[in-house]
Structure formats: C-alpha cells, structure tokens
C-alpha cells in the first residue's frame, strides 16, 4: 500500500469567480493530507504544495516576488511554506469590495428545495467578505 496516497490538483481557472474560495478549501484539504501522511518538514511541505497544486500554480508562484538569501536574487529562495501559501492566497483572493460583498450577501435567497441548514451554511460562506461581525444578527433572524 502506498501510504502517501494522492491529493488532487488545484483547478486554477482564474475566470471562475469562486477561485479564491476554491483555493482556500483546497489549501485546507492539502494541510489535512499533509497531516495524514505525516509531512512536517517545511521544505517537504513546500514541495508538496507546488507539486500537488500543478503547473499553472507553479507558473503563478514563479511570477510573484520571492524572498532571497541576503536580498540577492538567488536560485535558492528562502520562501517558507507559509510564505508561499500566503502569496498564492493573496493572488487567488484579491481584496474584496465590502459594499459589493454586502450587496451579494443581502440579495442571497433560499433556493427552491434548499434546506434551512444548507441555506444557513451558504449564507455564512457568502458573508466571509461582507465585513459583518455577526451574520446571525443581520440576515439569519
């Protein structure tokens, strides 16, 4: 049995409006996977992130500013796993317009046949960028 298993590649469709949310979910899944296969070393975590993310994500990472030893461009970057995760997260999750996000939140309606629990979960997900402190107080009552 191969203990390392397989973790799916990230679907890097930048035209998809939900790419940021998908990235956040993918990273959480990757971290669970790394925990499952007992990868704790920073270098191995970096390699796993870039390997499993796929070629398109590697190209994006290659285009972002990196941290170098002594500030000099060097083939050996000193970006940590957390640095890479943050930089890619910033790329896939650009700053949000809170007014627009509040509009999206307030215009979210329960879909036909959707359970209350599913609707409440969807509202919580939509509210992530709205700036509301307590979602329960604004829409769910």
mmCIF file of C-alpha atoms in Angstrom:
data_model
loop_
_atom_site.group_PDB
_atom_site.id
_atom_site.type_symbol
_atom_site.label_atom_id
_atom_site.label_comp_id
_atom_site.label_asym_id
_atom_site.label_seq_id
_atom_site.Cartn_x
_atom_site.Cartn_y
_atom_site.Cartn_z
ATOM 1 C CA UNK A 1 0.000 0.000 0.000
ATOM 2 C CA UNK A 2 1.273 3.467 -0.874
ATOM 3 C CA UNK A 3 0.951 5.475 2.348
ATOM 4 C CA UNK A 4 1.485 8.778 0.508
ATOM 5 C CA UNK A 5 -1.737 8.407 -1.460
ATOM 6 C CA UNK A 6 -2.704 11.131 -3.869
ATOM 7 C CA UNK A 7 -4.095 14.627 -3.411
ATOM 8 C CA UNK A 8 -5.990 16.255 -6.270
ATOM 9 C CA UNK A 9 -4.520 19.130 -8.283
ATOM 10 C CA UNK A 10 -5.965 22.611 -7.895
ATOM 11 C CA UNK A 11 -8.291 23.734 -10.706
ATOM 12 C CA UNK A 12 -6.660 27.049 -11.493
ATOM 13 C CA UNK A 13 -9.461 28.644 -13.557
ATOM 14 C CA UNK A 14 -8.852 32.363 -12.998
ATOM 15 C CA UNK A 15 -12.068 33.186 -14.875
ATOM 16 C CA UNK A 16 -14.051 31.403 -12.156
ATOM 17 C CA UNK A 17 -15.377 33.997 -9.700
ATOM 18 C CA UNK A 18 -15.117 31.428 -6.906
ATOM 19 C CA UNK A 19 -11.431 30.633 -7.500
ATOM 20 C CA UNK A 20 -10.471 32.275 -4.186
ATOM 21 C CA UNK A 21 -12.909 30.189 -2.166
ATOM 22 C CA UNK A 22 -11.844 27.074 -4.041
ATOM 23 C CA UNK A 23 -8.186 27.855 -3.281
ATOM 24 C CA UNK A 24 -8.950 28.286 0.428
ATOM 25 C CA UNK A 25 -10.793 24.947 0.502
ATOM 26 C CA UNK A 26 -8.007 23.251 -1.481
ATOM 27 C CA UNK A 27 -5.323 24.523 0.928
ATOM 28 C CA UNK A 28 -7.302 23.267 3.937
ATOM 29 C CA UNK A 29 -7.579 19.888 2.260
ATOM 30 C CA UNK A 30 -3.869 19.855 1.432
ATOM 31 C CA UNK A 31 -2.980 20.616 5.041
ATOM 32 C CA UNK A 32 -5.178 17.735 6.198
ATOM 33 C CA UNK A 33 -3.491 15.495 3.633
ATOM 34 C CA UNK A 34 -0.007 16.554 4.787
ATOM 35 C CA UNK A 35 -1.005 15.830 8.360
ATOM 36 C CA UNK A 36 -2.329 12.393 7.317
ATOM 37 C CA UNK A 37 0.921 11.460 5.562
ATOM 38 C CA UNK A 38 2.927 12.989 8.436
ATOM 39 C CA UNK A 39 4.771 15.644 6.425
ATOM 40 C CA UNK A 40 6.071 18.224 8.907
ATOM 41 C CA UNK A 41 9.349 19.408 7.340
ATOM 42 C CA UNK A 42 8.968 22.866 5.772
ATOM 43 C CA UNK A 43 10.875 22.001 2.595
ATOM 44 C CA UNK A 44 8.766 18.888 2.019
ATOM 45 C CA UNK A 45 5.581 20.872 2.653
ATOM 46 C CA UNK A 46 6.677 23.475 0.060
ATOM 47 C CA UNK A 47 7.437 20.740 -2.459
ATOM 48 C CA UNK A 48 4.115 19.013 -1.791
ATOM 49 C CA UNK A 49 2.156 22.258 -2.157
ATOM 50 C CA UNK A 50 3.736 23.126 -5.501
ATOM 51 C CA UNK A 51 3.670 19.551 -6.789
ATOM 52 C CA UNK A 52 0.026 18.918 -5.950
ATOM 53 C CA UNK A 53 -1.115 22.410 -6.989
ATOM 54 C CA UNK A 54 0.026 21.790 -10.543
ATOM 55 C CA UNK A 55 1.915 23.511 -13.334
ATOM 56 C CA UNK A 56 -0.369 26.555 -13.602
ATOM 57 C CA UNK A 57 0.049 27.368 -9.906
ATOM 58 C CA UNK A 58 3.820 26.888 -10.194
ATOM 59 C CA UNK A 59 3.815 29.435 -13.049
ATOM 60 C CA UNK A 60 1.896 31.898 -10.891
ATOM 61 C CA UNK A 61 4.286 31.368 -7.987
ATOM 62 C CA UNK A 62 7.274 31.869 -10.300
ATOM 63 C CA UNK A 63 5.824 35.274 -11.248
ATOM 64 C CA UNK A 64 5.373 36.601 -7.683
ATOM 65 C CA UNK A 65 8.075 38.352 -5.689
ATOM 66 C CA UNK A 66 10.158 35.968 -3.624
ATOM 67 C CA UNK A 67 12.336 36.259 -0.562
ATOM 68 C CA UNK A 68 16.008 35.642 -1.380
ATOM 69 C CA UNK A 69 19.051 34.979 0.771
ATOM 70 C CA UNK A 70 20.685 38.281 1.753
ATOM 71 C CA UNK A 71 18.205 40.097 -0.508
ATOM 72 C CA UNK A 72 20.106 38.967 -3.615
ATOM 73 C CA UNK A 73 18.342 37.092 -6.396
ATOM 74 C CA UNK A 74 19.445 33.534 -5.981
ATOM 75 C CA UNK A 75 18.065 30.283 -7.327
ATOM 76 C CA UNK A 76 17.557 29.226 -3.705
ATOM 77 C CA UNK A 77 14.648 31.229 -2.367
ATOM 78 C CA UNK A 78 14.022 31.394 1.328
ATOM 79 C CA UNK A 79 10.255 31.483 0.978
ATOM 80 C CA UNK A 80 8.764 29.254 3.636
ATOM 81 C CA UNK A 81 5.715 27.070 3.172
ATOM 82 C CA UNK A 82 3.674 29.770 4.938
ATOM 83 C CA UNK A 83 5.146 32.466 2.620
ATOM 84 C CA UNK A 84 4.173 30.518 -0.485
ATOM 85 C CA UNK A 85 0.716 29.773 0.901
ATOM 86 C CA UNK A 86 0.179 33.463 1.742
ATOM 87 C CA UNK A 87 1.449 34.734 -1.622
ATOM 88 C CA UNK A 88 -0.713 32.330 -3.596
ATOM 89 C CA UNK A 89 -3.650 33.068 -1.293
ATOM 90 C CA UNK A 90 -3.212 36.797 -1.979
ATOM 91 C CA UNK A 91 -3.151 36.057 -5.699
ATOM 92 C CA UNK A 92 -6.321 33.967 -5.689
ATOM 93 C CA UNK A 93 -8.125 36.138 -3.111
ATOM 94 C CA UNK A 94 -7.707 39.751 -4.228
ATOM 95 C CA UNK A 95 -9.045 42.489 -1.977
ATOM 96 C CA UNK A 96 -12.809 42.481 -1.879
ATOM 97 C CA UNK A 97 -15.166 45.422 -2.236
ATOM 98 C CA UNK A 98 -17.096 45.237 1.049
ATOM 99 C CA UNK A 99 -20.079 47.191 -0.330
ATOM 100 C CA UNK A 100 -20.439 44.755 -3.213
ATOM 101 C CA UNK A 101 -19.990 41.783 -0.889
ATOM 102 C CA UNK A 102 -22.730 43.149 1.419
ATOM 103 C CA UNK A 103 -24.994 43.505 -1.598
ATOM 104 C CA UNK A 104 -24.314 39.890 -2.597
ATOM 105 C CA UNK A 105 -24.975 38.747 0.972
ATOM 106 C CA UNK A 106 -28.248 40.681 1.283
ATOM 107 C CA UNK A 107 -29.506 39.506 -2.104
ATOM 108 C CA UNK A 108 -28.847 35.826 -1.361
ATOM 109 C CA UNK A 109 -32.158 33.960 -1.365
ATOM 110 C CA UNK A 110 -33.048 30.470 -0.308
ATOM 111 C CA UNK A 111 -33.262 28.261 -3.388
ATOM 112 C CA UNK A 112 -36.288 26.115 -4.091
ATOM 113 C CA UNK A 113 -35.908 22.801 -2.295
ATOM 114 C CA UNK A 114 -32.878 24.004 -0.306
ATOM 115 C CA UNK A 115 -32.960 23.044 3.364
ATOM 116 C CA UNK A 116 -32.675 25.695 6.061
ATOM 117 C CA UNK A 117 -29.360 24.201 7.199
ATOM 118 C CA UNK A 118 -27.901 24.361 3.664
ATOM 119 C CA UNK A 119 -29.152 27.917 3.215
ATOM 120 C CA UNK A 120 -27.638 28.983 6.560
ATOM 121 C CA UNK A 121 -24.302 27.405 5.600
ATOM 122 C CA UNK A 122 -24.364 29.146 2.215
ATOM 123 C CA UNK A 123 -25.107 32.481 3.927
ATOM 124 C CA UNK A 124 -22.165 32.003 6.282
ATOM 125 C CA UNK A 125 -19.899 31.280 3.296
ATOM 126 C CA UNK A 126 -21.169 34.298 1.347
ATOM 127 C CA UNK A 127 -20.707 36.518 4.411
ATOM 128 C CA UNK A 128 -16.945 35.853 4.710
ATOM 129 C CA UNK A 129 -16.022 39.049 2.843
ATOM 130 C CA UNK A 130 -19.028 41.179 3.773
ATOM 131 C CA UNK A 131 -17.487 42.632 6.919
ATOM 132 C CA UNK A 132 -20.425 41.664 9.117
ATOM 133 C CA UNK A 133 -19.297 40.864 12.622
ATOM 134 C CA UNK A 134 -22.195 38.551 13.436
ATOM 135 C CA UNK A 135 -24.003 37.029 10.483
ATOM 136 C CA UNK A 136 -26.684 35.648 12.757
ATOM 137 C CA UNK A 137 -27.806 39.177 13.664
ATOM 138 C CA UNK A 138 -28.083 40.534 10.137
ATOM 139 C CA UNK A 139 -29.845 38.008 7.960
ATOM 140 C CA UNK A 140 -30.493 34.801 9.779
ATOM 141 C CA UNK A 141 -33.110 36.056 12.212
#
